[in-house]
């Protein structure tokens, strides 16, 4: 086979030299291959980006574009595959960087700067101004979009021509059925609440609600912005007055109120998630899901209820006392999308269970096709203006970037120029125009921006666009509707997840009615400003560095003492034989032969275990980057970690997780083994039955249990509860399982108990079989009961095996996070966020490898300490050979 392969390769080489290569004639120009992630999909040639790139290849025969693909990871690790490909030098040439994460990719050295084509920052202001740009389209890019893609005068991305806007999507048929005018949508929160109440009706025995709310932080931002707030603020310190001057996150021209020019001053950022506007937005979420109300029995007007009204069964409305029963009370005007049920907001929209959702308004046709709704029944309006003088109608804009990855820098100049040719084609106006033309040719012109139709000569289709949608686009252009973005600096993705888990997800959960969301927002904001979103400044770290150095020196001295004692103790043991004679075993065997047999195994252990261990030790003292330089930062990572309250809380939750796991999954096999030993019949069948889960994949088991934990009445465990409630004196409410902070941890532990107790019990069964039967017979003669025989004979006999298993299980449980990763990803709030999961999130979501490594070292140190005491205990146990 090998010879055939070599012969084939030789033939290919000869044919290639003679001009018979498969890619064209001998005199054809050499092609440059460019790999593209996300944008280029040859199987979907009608996609705007793909069609543009196909046209480019027809125009330039020397350019060969290839689709790049990578593995995807669950739980938010969307960039993990790209990061691994960069580390392995297999990354694409071109890809997409999200608006809110491009600065993080720049900081980690993932991207290649584009200055050689765009221009240089010659005046040193950090931005390529119009007069500095040699690439003409750069001058049309707004200042904010330029700033987002730049760092230290280097530009790393080009905004895509297509922009996505987020607003409120609604079904016009359901709106009309409720007696509302789809051409007169709400412009304020008060008007929006009127729509919600009128759209919340009982229909065919089912309750229709006004809207479906999602717990994601990025869909919550527009409500904050509509209330007049901002998720972040930036400030610059005036050199003249020393005062802080605050600006909006989108500001690009920094002029103080007194006229002082602060454009050359560094910006500082502050999270603002506990602002009055954010609390107002969270209150709106809470009211939509949990506000109790009734309809006036005669007029149908909405009457909001307080707890006192519900307790009394009556309410005073417009000087009229109205009595009501519990069946008359309606809870909320919206449905939550929590995620575990597998449903989506569009599913509710398609079935008519809700009339509105919040999503991207630029693809109403795609939404209709995905969920089976006639696109003609869909329309949209901006997020209504919140209460107070600062309230403003708002739309969120998402405009991501096309970027070159760092590997492009190692390609020759002529190949880099080809990559530039492809990236400029991806970002030119023709891509956006292709999308408009596709809509027009498909009879879907009404979903396009009227300005685009006019510009491309499709004025006759303007009549198909509802008047209100045309007005919405005009208001976007004239500034009546505010256009806001996601935060683009700091670790917004981490805070986005925190807003979900620690606030919105709990408001929308079955336990959310009494949740203190104000405190939840304060906690999130404290974490964001305490290092979660923005790194601690050098001035902040200086306060703790002297103490950190003292502690570090103490730890090093203590470690050296322990290592010295360990080596000394082992030298004493190896220096004597079993009879006390020194070195008497040296003549029994050839020590070089022994070393020769051990060295291969030691080499593999050193390569795959100890090298990564010590490399990780170095990383913990660096600001590690996959590419580029990784400067040493001393103890800064450990200082930030010690000040991170969420890390220490994850330690506490890990201890609780280990306690539950050991209490259930470690003790259950022992009891099961004892029962299987004494069972009179069907021993083989029962042992096989309990062993079968071990043959199933852990992934399948976790997903199976997640389905059984479905929080609706149709869930498997909730059906069992419903059946039990038919018994007398039993009254148990249906549970939300993984969404309940009190139950979530034990829920993720139970699959492990169920899956592992079979194999563990077989090990203990073998040990129980070695216990002499005459010991039990003697105990029976003495009148010992089951408990005495278990505690005096069975348990002492298998105690060494229990201790050995305990050490391994204890360490493995501390490092385990599989079920949590798949079933809750640390939620609800952070009630199942253990240290191992937090390390994964910091490394692969936030790309803070040094910070994650510092966590791993603290966790490892704790495990080493626990293991040392366990081994000391093991050394005192007497072992005997089982017969």
PDB file of C-alpha atoms in Angstrom, residues 306-583:
ATOM      1  CA  UNK A 306     -52.158  44.674  44.796  1.00  0.00           C
ATOM      2  CA  UNK A 307     -51.547  41.848  47.275  1.00  0.00           C
ATOM      3  CA  UNK A 308     -54.064  43.389  49.690  1.00  0.00           C
ATOM      4  CA  UNK A 309     -56.707  43.403  46.936  1.00  0.00           C
ATOM      5  CA  UNK A 310     -56.074  39.731  46.178  1.00  0.00           C
ATOM      6  CA  UNK A 311     -56.319  38.805  49.862  1.00  0.00           C
ATOM      7  CA  UNK A 312     -59.575  40.719  50.238  1.00  0.00           C
ATOM      8  CA  UNK A 313     -61.064  39.472  46.974  1.00  0.00           C
ATOM      9  CA  UNK A 314     -62.168  42.975  46.010  1.00  0.00           C
ATOM     10  CA  UNK A 315     -60.691  46.182  44.636  1.00  0.00           C
ATOM     11  CA  UNK A 316     -61.751  49.811  44.412  1.00  0.00           C
ATOM     12  CA  UNK A 317     -61.643  51.128  40.838  1.00  0.00           C
ATOM     13  CA  UNK A 318     -62.853  54.630  39.964  1.00  0.00           C
ATOM     14  CA  UNK A 319     -64.733  54.811  43.278  1.00  0.00           C
ATOM     15  CA  UNK A 320     -66.455  51.507  42.476  1.00  0.00           C
ATOM     16  CA  UNK A 321     -65.880  48.400  44.617  1.00  0.00           C
ATOM     17  CA  UNK A 322     -65.503  45.336  42.431  1.00  0.00           C
ATOM     18  CA  UNK A 323     -65.451  41.818  43.821  1.00  0.00           C
ATOM     19  CA  UNK A 324     -63.642  39.009  42.037  1.00  0.00           C
ATOM     20  CA  UNK A 325     -62.739  35.346  42.481  1.00  0.00           C
ATOM     21  CA  UNK A 326     -59.372  33.652  42.068  1.00  0.00           C
ATOM     22  CA  UNK A 327     -60.449  32.401  38.646  1.00  0.00           C
ATOM     23  CA  UNK A 328     -60.875  36.014  37.498  1.00  0.00           C
ATOM     24  CA  UNK A 329     -57.226  36.909  38.244  1.00  0.00           C
ATOM     25  CA  UNK A 330     -54.871  37.043  35.270  1.00  0.00           C
ATOM     26  CA  UNK A 331     -51.122  36.808  35.865  1.00  0.00           C
ATOM     27  CA  UNK A 332     -48.954  38.872  33.577  1.00  0.00           C
ATOM     28  CA  UNK A 333     -49.249  39.849  29.955  1.00  0.00           C
ATOM     29  CA  UNK A 334     -46.321  37.878  28.540  1.00  0.00           C
ATOM     30  CA  UNK A 335     -44.688  34.469  28.390  1.00  0.00           C
ATOM     31  CA  UNK A 336     -41.036  33.884  29.319  1.00  0.00           C
ATOM     32  CA  UNK A 337     -38.558  32.018  27.166  1.00  0.00           C
ATOM     33  CA  UNK A 338     -36.351  30.273  29.686  1.00  0.00           C
ATOM     34  CA  UNK A 339     -34.658  27.829  27.330  1.00  0.00           C
ATOM     35  CA  UNK A 340     -35.051  24.469  29.072  1.00  0.00           C
ATOM     36  CA  UNK A 341     -38.372  23.653  27.453  1.00  0.00           C
ATOM     37  CA  UNK A 342     -36.757  23.943  24.036  1.00  0.00           C
ATOM     38  CA  UNK A 343     -39.344  26.464  22.834  1.00  0.00           C
ATOM     39  CA  UNK A 344     -38.430  29.748  21.252  1.00  0.00           C
ATOM     40  CA  UNK A 345     -40.113  33.113  21.065  1.00  0.00           C
ATOM     41  CA  UNK A 346     -40.895  32.518  17.375  1.00  0.00           C
ATOM     42  CA  UNK A 347     -42.644  29.251  18.252  1.00  0.00           C
ATOM     43  CA  UNK A 348     -45.018  31.207  20.488  1.00  0.00           C
ATOM     44  CA  UNK A 349     -45.470  33.747  17.697  1.00  0.00           C
ATOM     45  CA  UNK A 350     -46.248  31.111  15.063  1.00  0.00           C
ATOM     46  CA  UNK A 351     -48.866  29.343  17.225  1.00  0.00           C
ATOM     47  CA  UNK A 352     -50.524  32.614  18.155  1.00  0.00           C
ATOM     48  CA  UNK A 353     -49.734  32.239  21.870  1.00  0.00           C
ATOM     49  CA  UNK A 354     -48.114  35.680  21.762  1.00  0.00           C
ATOM     50  CA  UNK A 355     -48.555  38.612  19.427  1.00  0.00           C
ATOM     51  CA  UNK A 356     -45.109  40.240  19.796  1.00  0.00           C
ATOM     52  CA  UNK A 357     -41.432  39.314  20.142  1.00  0.00           C
ATOM     53  CA  UNK A 358     -38.214  41.337  20.135  1.00  0.00           C
ATOM     54  CA  UNK A 359     -35.757  40.447  17.377  1.00  0.00           C
ATOM     55  CA  UNK A 360     -34.053  41.709  14.227  1.00  0.00           C
ATOM     56  CA  UNK A 361     -36.433  43.681  12.022  1.00  0.00           C
ATOM     57  CA  UNK A 362     -34.289  43.433   8.897  1.00  0.00           C
ATOM     58  CA  UNK A 363     -35.281  39.836   8.138  1.00  0.00           C
ATOM     59  CA  UNK A 364     -39.050  39.626   8.572  1.00  0.00           C
ATOM     60  CA  UNK A 365     -39.212  37.305   5.577  1.00  0.00           C
ATOM     61  CA  UNK A 366     -36.671  34.940   7.104  1.00  0.00           C
ATOM     62  CA  UNK A 367     -38.579  34.939  10.382  1.00  0.00           C
ATOM     63  CA  UNK A 368     -41.795  34.104   8.577  1.00  0.00           C
ATOM     64  CA  UNK A 369     -40.182  31.258   6.670  1.00  0.00           C
ATOM     65  CA  UNK A 370     -38.502  29.760   9.759  1.00  0.00           C
ATOM     66  CA  UNK A 371     -41.687  29.474  11.818  1.00  0.00           C
ATOM     67  CA  UNK A 372     -44.285  29.135   9.076  1.00  0.00           C
ATOM     68  CA  UNK A 373     -45.932  32.571   9.300  1.00  0.00           C
ATOM     69  CA  UNK A 374     -47.049  34.462   6.237  1.00  0.00           C
ATOM     70  CA  UNK A 375     -44.543  37.361   6.124  1.00  0.00           C
ATOM     71  CA  UNK A 376     -47.360  39.706   5.107  1.00  0.00           C
ATOM     72  CA  UNK A 377     -48.752  39.291   8.639  1.00  0.00           C
ATOM     73  CA  UNK A 378     -45.580  40.665  10.265  1.00  0.00           C
ATOM     74  CA  UNK A 379     -44.689  44.265  11.027  1.00  0.00           C
ATOM     75  CA  UNK A 380     -42.516  46.109  13.537  1.00  0.00           C
ATOM     76  CA  UNK A 381     -42.085  49.234  15.635  1.00  0.00           C
ATOM     77  CA  UNK A 382     -39.192  50.716  17.675  1.00  0.00           C
ATOM     78  CA  UNK A 383     -38.866  50.024  21.385  1.00  0.00           C
ATOM     79  CA  UNK A 384     -41.330  52.477  22.967  1.00  0.00           C
ATOM     80  CA  UNK A 385     -40.019  55.415  24.961  1.00  0.00           C
ATOM     81  CA  UNK A 386     -39.684  54.764  28.667  1.00  0.00           C
ATOM     82  CA  UNK A 387     -41.113  56.909  31.470  1.00  0.00           C
ATOM     83  CA  UNK A 388     -39.552  60.204  32.464  1.00  0.00           C
ATOM     84  CA  UNK A 389     -38.089  63.088  30.493  1.00  0.00           C
ATOM     85  CA  UNK A 390     -35.198  61.028  29.099  1.00  0.00           C
ATOM     86  CA  UNK A 391     -37.360  58.315  27.565  1.00  0.00           C
ATOM     87  CA  UNK A 392     -36.885  57.917  23.813  1.00  0.00           C
ATOM     88  CA  UNK A 393     -37.958  55.471  21.146  1.00  0.00           C
ATOM     89  CA  UNK A 394     -34.999  53.222  20.456  1.00  0.00           C
ATOM     90  CA  UNK A 395     -33.687  50.632  18.023  1.00  0.00           C
ATOM     91  CA  UNK A 396     -30.572  48.560  18.581  1.00  0.00           C
ATOM     92  CA  UNK A 397     -28.147  48.339  15.679  1.00  0.00           C
ATOM     93  CA  UNK A 398     -25.764  45.453  15.155  1.00  0.00           C
ATOM     94  CA  UNK A 399     -23.042  46.012  12.590  1.00  0.00           C
ATOM     95  CA  UNK A 400     -20.269  43.438  12.771  1.00  0.00           C
ATOM     96  CA  UNK A 401     -16.879  43.436  11.043  1.00  0.00           C
ATOM     97  CA  UNK A 402     -15.043  41.494   8.392  1.00  0.00           C
ATOM     98  CA  UNK A 403     -11.491  40.863   9.616  1.00  0.00           C
ATOM     99  CA  UNK A 404      -8.229  39.224   8.606  1.00  0.00           C
ATOM    100  CA  UNK A 405      -6.734  36.778  11.075  1.00  0.00           C
ATOM    101  CA  UNK A 406      -3.145  37.032  12.205  1.00  0.00           C
ATOM    102  CA  UNK A 407      -1.872  34.230   9.940  1.00  0.00           C
ATOM    103  CA  UNK A 408      -2.345  36.501   6.930  1.00  0.00           C
ATOM    104  CA  UNK A 409       0.677  38.469   8.118  1.00  0.00           C
ATOM    105  CA  UNK A 410       2.933  35.503   7.335  1.00  0.00           C
ATOM    106  CA  UNK A 411       1.803  35.317   3.709  1.00  0.00           C
ATOM    107  CA  UNK A 412       3.701  37.091   0.880  1.00  0.00           C
ATOM    108  CA  UNK A 413       2.581  40.594  -0.078  1.00  0.00           C
ATOM    109  CA  UNK A 414       0.905  39.544  -3.326  1.00  0.00           C
ATOM    110  CA  UNK A 415      -1.144  36.932  -1.441  1.00  0.00           C
ATOM    111  CA  UNK A 416      -2.105  39.448   1.242  1.00  0.00           C
ATOM    112  CA  UNK A 417      -3.342  41.720  -1.531  1.00  0.00           C
ATOM    113  CA  UNK A 418      -5.623  38.917  -2.720  1.00  0.00           C
ATOM    114  CA  UNK A 419      -7.012  38.548   0.786  1.00  0.00           C
ATOM    115  CA  UNK A 420      -7.623  42.300   0.838  1.00  0.00           C
ATOM    116  CA  UNK A 421      -9.394  42.015  -2.498  1.00  0.00           C
ATOM    117  CA  UNK A 422     -11.775  39.433  -1.010  1.00  0.00           C
ATOM    118  CA  UNK A 423     -12.452  41.342   2.204  1.00  0.00           C
ATOM    119  CA  UNK A 424     -13.262  44.573   0.367  1.00  0.00           C
ATOM    120  CA  UNK A 425     -15.682  42.679  -1.875  1.00  0.00           C
ATOM    121  CA  UNK A 426     -17.363  41.272   1.233  1.00  0.00           C
ATOM    122  CA  UNK A 427     -17.903  44.706   2.703  1.00  0.00           C
ATOM    123  CA  UNK A 428     -18.859  46.715  -0.353  1.00  0.00           C
ATOM    124  CA  UNK A 429     -22.338  48.085  -0.942  1.00  0.00           C
ATOM    125  CA  UNK A 430     -23.097  45.446  -3.568  1.00  0.00           C
ATOM    126  CA  UNK A 431     -23.556  42.825  -0.805  1.00  0.00           C
ATOM    127  CA  UNK A 432     -26.323  44.861   0.814  1.00  0.00           C
ATOM    128  CA  UNK A 433     -27.783  45.666  -2.606  1.00  0.00           C
ATOM    129  CA  UNK A 434     -27.867  41.950  -3.459  1.00  0.00           C
ATOM    130  CA  UNK A 435     -30.105  41.381  -0.461  1.00  0.00           C
ATOM    131  CA  UNK A 436     -32.499  44.137  -1.586  1.00  0.00           C
ATOM    132  CA  UNK A 437     -32.601  42.786  -5.140  1.00  0.00           C
ATOM    133  CA  UNK A 438     -33.296  39.289  -3.831  1.00  0.00           C
ATOM    134  CA  UNK A 439     -36.266  40.595  -1.833  1.00  0.00           C
ATOM    135  CA  UNK A 440     -37.638  42.465  -4.834  1.00  0.00           C
ATOM    136  CA  UNK A 441     -37.316  39.480  -7.180  1.00  0.00           C
ATOM    137  CA  UNK A 442     -38.960  37.268  -4.544  1.00  0.00           C
ATOM    138  CA  UNK A 443     -41.911  39.609  -4.176  1.00  0.00           C
ATOM    139  CA  UNK A 444     -40.755  40.732  -0.724  1.00  0.00           C
ATOM    140  CA  UNK A 445     -39.830  44.339  -1.429  1.00  0.00           C
ATOM    141  CA  UNK A 446     -41.943  45.489   1.537  1.00  0.00           C
ATOM    142  CA  UNK A 447     -39.261  44.188   3.889  1.00  0.00           C
ATOM    143  CA  UNK A 448     -36.577  46.481   2.504  1.00  0.00           C
ATOM    144  CA  UNK A 449     -35.559  49.952   3.584  1.00  0.00           C
ATOM    145  CA  UNK A 450     -37.435  52.476   1.389  1.00  0.00           C
ATOM    146  CA  UNK A 451     -34.198  54.424   0.816  1.00  0.00           C
ATOM    147  CA  UNK A 452     -32.586  51.327  -0.681  1.00  0.00           C
ATOM    148  CA  UNK A 453     -35.514  50.763  -3.030  1.00  0.00           C
ATOM    149  CA  UNK A 454     -35.321  54.363  -4.225  1.00  0.00           C
ATOM    150  CA  UNK A 455     -31.537  54.234  -4.670  1.00  0.00           C
ATOM    151  CA  UNK A 456     -31.721  51.033  -6.733  1.00  0.00           C
ATOM    152  CA  UNK A 457     -34.588  52.257  -8.912  1.00  0.00           C
ATOM    153  CA  UNK A 458     -37.418  50.234  -7.394  1.00  0.00           C
ATOM    154  CA  UNK A 459     -39.693  53.189  -6.549  1.00  0.00           C
ATOM    155  CA  UNK A 460     -42.774  51.366  -7.805  1.00  0.00           C
ATOM    156  CA  UNK A 461     -42.513  48.964  -4.868  1.00  0.00           C
ATOM    157  CA  UNK A 462     -42.698  51.683  -2.227  1.00  0.00           C
ATOM    158  CA  UNK A 463     -46.479  51.472  -2.278  1.00  0.00           C
ATOM    159  CA  UNK A 464     -46.201  47.901  -0.916  1.00  0.00           C
ATOM    160  CA  UNK A 465     -44.478  49.085   2.266  1.00  0.00           C
ATOM    161  CA  UNK A 466     -46.926  49.975   5.054  1.00  0.00           C
ATOM    162  CA  UNK A 467     -46.958  53.664   5.829  1.00  0.00           C
ATOM    163  CA  UNK A 468     -45.921  53.127   9.444  1.00  0.00           C
ATOM    164  CA  UNK A 469     -42.834  51.097   8.486  1.00  0.00           C
ATOM    165  CA  UNK A 470     -41.797  53.856   6.081  1.00  0.00           C
ATOM    166  CA  UNK A 471     -42.224  56.343   8.912  1.00  0.00           C
ATOM    167  CA  UNK A 472     -40.093  54.152  11.207  1.00  0.00           C
ATOM    168  CA  UNK A 473     -37.197  54.256   8.742  1.00  0.00           C
ATOM    169  CA  UNK A 474     -37.549  58.024   8.318  1.00  0.00           C
ATOM    170  CA  UNK A 475     -37.434  58.456  12.093  1.00  0.00           C
ATOM    171  CA  UNK A 476     -34.242  56.396  12.182  1.00  0.00           C
ATOM    172  CA  UNK A 477     -32.685  58.780   9.683  1.00  0.00           C
ATOM    173  CA  UNK A 478     -33.861  62.023  11.304  1.00  0.00           C
ATOM    174  CA  UNK A 479     -32.904  60.983  14.836  1.00  0.00           C
ATOM    175  CA  UNK A 480     -36.406  60.823  16.317  1.00  0.00           C
ATOM    176  CA  UNK A 481     -35.730  57.154  16.966  1.00  0.00           C
ATOM    177  CA  UNK A 482     -32.447  56.620  18.825  1.00  0.00           C
ATOM    178  CA  UNK A 483     -30.004  54.118  17.355  1.00  0.00           C
ATOM    179  CA  UNK A 484     -27.949  52.442  20.110  1.00  0.00           C
ATOM    180  CA  UNK A 485     -25.403  49.630  20.169  1.00  0.00           C
ATOM    181  CA  UNK A 486     -24.082  46.940  22.453  1.00  0.00           C
ATOM    182  CA  UNK A 487     -21.034  47.811  24.593  1.00  0.00           C
ATOM    183  CA  UNK A 488     -17.847  47.363  22.608  1.00  0.00           C
ATOM    184  CA  UNK A 489     -15.246  47.666  25.378  1.00  0.00           C
ATOM    185  CA  UNK A 490     -14.603  45.342  28.288  1.00  0.00           C
ATOM    186  CA  UNK A 491     -15.871  41.789  28.722  1.00  0.00           C
ATOM    187  CA  UNK A 492     -19.476  42.549  27.788  1.00  0.00           C
ATOM    188  CA  UNK A 493     -20.143  38.917  26.897  1.00  0.00           C
ATOM    189  CA  UNK A 494     -19.420  37.914  30.512  1.00  0.00           C
ATOM    190  CA  UNK A 495     -21.735  40.577  31.896  1.00  0.00           C
ATOM    191  CA  UNK A 496     -24.365  39.666  29.294  1.00  0.00           C
ATOM    192  CA  UNK A 497     -24.373  36.134  30.741  1.00  0.00           C
ATOM    193  CA  UNK A 498     -24.425  37.505  34.302  1.00  0.00           C
ATOM    194  CA  UNK A 499     -27.445  39.734  33.535  1.00  0.00           C
ATOM    195  CA  UNK A 500     -29.172  36.624  32.195  1.00  0.00           C
ATOM    196  CA  UNK A 501     -28.300  34.238  35.009  1.00  0.00           C
ATOM    197  CA  UNK A 502     -28.428  36.565  37.982  1.00  0.00           C
ATOM    198  CA  UNK A 503     -31.347  38.790  37.050  1.00  0.00           C
ATOM    199  CA  UNK A 504     -33.459  38.302  33.927  1.00  0.00           C
ATOM    200  CA  UNK A 505     -33.434  34.511  34.024  1.00  0.00           C
ATOM    201  CA  UNK A 506     -34.662  34.589  37.617  1.00  0.00           C
ATOM    202  CA  UNK A 507     -37.368  37.182  36.873  1.00  0.00           C
ATOM    203  CA  UNK A 508     -38.671  34.946  34.081  1.00  0.00           C
ATOM    204  CA  UNK A 509     -38.418  31.705  36.061  1.00  0.00           C
ATOM    205  CA  UNK A 510     -41.315  30.087  37.929  1.00  0.00           C
ATOM    206  CA  UNK A 511     -39.801  31.405  41.177  1.00  0.00           C
ATOM    207  CA  UNK A 512     -39.367  34.937  39.848  1.00  0.00           C
ATOM    208  CA  UNK A 513     -42.380  36.680  41.372  1.00  0.00           C
ATOM    209  CA  UNK A 514     -40.641  37.377  44.678  1.00  0.00           C
ATOM    210  CA  UNK A 515     -37.125  37.753  43.274  1.00  0.00           C
ATOM    211  CA  UNK A 516     -35.335  40.944  44.357  1.00  0.00           C
ATOM    212  CA  UNK A 517     -34.168  42.037  40.918  1.00  0.00           C
ATOM    213  CA  UNK A 518     -32.895  45.380  42.240  1.00  0.00           C
ATOM    214  CA  UNK A 519     -30.359  43.580  44.419  1.00  0.00           C
ATOM    215  CA  UNK A 520     -29.585  41.264  41.508  1.00  0.00           C
ATOM    216  CA  UNK A 521     -28.737  44.240  39.299  1.00  0.00           C
ATOM    217  CA  UNK A 522     -26.607  45.788  42.055  1.00  0.00           C
ATOM    218  CA  UNK A 523     -24.679  42.510  42.378  1.00  0.00           C
ATOM    219  CA  UNK A 524     -24.114  42.322  38.616  1.00  0.00           C
ATOM    220  CA  UNK A 525     -22.942  45.940  38.504  1.00  0.00           C
ATOM    221  CA  UNK A 526     -20.544  45.415  41.416  1.00  0.00           C
ATOM    222  CA  UNK A 527     -19.019  42.411  39.651  1.00  0.00           C
ATOM    223  CA  UNK A 528     -18.780  44.280  36.345  1.00  0.00           C
ATOM    224  CA  UNK A 529     -16.873  47.157  37.950  1.00  0.00           C
ATOM    225  CA  UNK A 530     -14.881  44.804  40.170  1.00  0.00           C
ATOM    226  CA  UNK A 531     -13.032  43.085  37.340  1.00  0.00           C
ATOM    227  CA  UNK A 532     -15.660  41.045  35.473  1.00  0.00           C
ATOM    228  CA  UNK A 533     -16.042  43.599  32.695  1.00  0.00           C
ATOM    229  CA  UNK A 534     -13.041  45.869  33.121  1.00  0.00           C
ATOM    230  CA  UNK A 535      -9.617  44.912  34.420  1.00  0.00           C
ATOM    231  CA  UNK A 536      -8.367  46.501  37.603  1.00  0.00           C
ATOM    232  CA  UNK A 537      -6.123  49.491  36.991  1.00  0.00           C
ATOM    233  CA  UNK A 538      -2.497  49.513  38.084  1.00  0.00           C
ATOM    234  CA  UNK A 539      -3.330  52.056  40.794  1.00  0.00           C
ATOM    235  CA  UNK A 540      -5.958  49.704  42.237  1.00  0.00           C
ATOM    236  CA  UNK A 541      -3.543  46.767  42.171  1.00  0.00           C
ATOM    237  CA  UNK A 542      -0.792  48.777  43.895  1.00  0.00           C
ATOM    238  CA  UNK A 543      -2.858  48.797  47.087  1.00  0.00           C
ATOM    239  CA  UNK A 544      -2.645  45.014  47.363  1.00  0.00           C
ATOM    240  CA  UNK A 545       0.752  44.168  45.837  1.00  0.00           C
ATOM    241  CA  UNK A 546       2.849  44.450  49.058  1.00  0.00           C
ATOM    242  CA  UNK A 547       0.489  42.123  50.950  1.00  0.00           C
ATOM    243  CA  UNK A 548       0.405  39.725  48.004  1.00  0.00           C
ATOM    244  CA  UNK A 549       4.204  39.508  47.953  1.00  0.00           C
ATOM    245  CA  UNK A 550       4.338  38.667  51.677  1.00  0.00           C
ATOM    246  CA  UNK A 551       1.716  35.943  51.270  1.00  0.00           C
ATOM    247  CA  UNK A 552       3.509  34.560  48.210  1.00  0.00           C
ATOM    248  CA  UNK A 553       6.861  34.366  50.031  1.00  0.00           C
ATOM    249  CA  UNK A 554       5.167  32.575  52.939  1.00  0.00           C
ATOM    250  CA  UNK A 555       3.553  30.051  50.564  1.00  0.00           C
ATOM    251  CA  UNK A 556       6.877  29.388  48.796  1.00  0.00           C
ATOM    252  CA  UNK A 557       8.693  28.814  52.114  1.00  0.00           C
ATOM    253  CA  UNK A 558       5.934  26.506  53.336  1.00  0.00           C
ATOM    254  CA  UNK A 559       6.032  24.549  50.077  1.00  0.00           C
ATOM    255  CA  UNK A 560       9.813  24.136  50.249  1.00  0.00           C
ATOM    256  CA  UNK A 561       9.567  22.878  53.831  1.00  0.00           C
ATOM    257  CA  UNK A 562       6.956  20.288  52.889  1.00  0.00           C
ATOM    258  CA  UNK A 563       8.968  19.140  49.840  1.00  0.00           C
ATOM    259  CA  UNK A 564      12.110  18.836  51.977  1.00  0.00           C
ATOM    260  CA  UNK A 565      10.278  16.771  54.596  1.00  0.00           C
ATOM    261  CA  UNK A 566       8.802  14.538  51.902  1.00  0.00           C
ATOM    262  CA  UNK A 567      12.184  13.902  50.267  1.00  0.00           C
ATOM    263  CA  UNK A 568      13.854  13.300  53.622  1.00  0.00           C
ATOM    264  CA  UNK A 569      11.191  10.817  54.671  1.00  0.00           C
ATOM    265  CA  UNK A 570      11.476   8.882  51.411  1.00  0.00           C
ATOM    266  CA  UNK A 571      15.287   8.816  51.556  1.00  0.00           C
ATOM    267  CA  UNK A 572      15.078   7.185  54.971  1.00  0.00           C
ATOM    268  CA  UNK A 573      12.700   4.532  53.651  1.00  0.00           C
ATOM    269  CA  UNK A 574      14.771   3.681  50.563  1.00  0.00           C
ATOM    270  CA  UNK A 575      18.061   3.691  52.449  1.00  0.00           C
ATOM    271  CA  UNK A 576      17.137   0.579  54.409  1.00  0.00           C
ATOM    272  CA  UNK A 577      15.790  -2.803  53.468  1.00  0.00           C
ATOM    273  CA  UNK A 578      13.006  -4.546  55.269  1.00  0.00           C
ATOM    274  CA  UNK A 579      15.480  -5.933  57.858  1.00  0.00           C
ATOM    275  CA  UNK A 580      17.119  -2.592  58.465  1.00  0.00           C
ATOM    276  CA  UNK A 581      20.248  -3.237  56.401  1.00  0.00           C
ATOM    277  CA  UNK A 582      21.464  -0.372  54.254  1.00  0.00           C
ATOM    278  CA  UNK A 583      21.589  -0.933  50.526  1.00  0.00           C
TER     279      UNK A 583
END
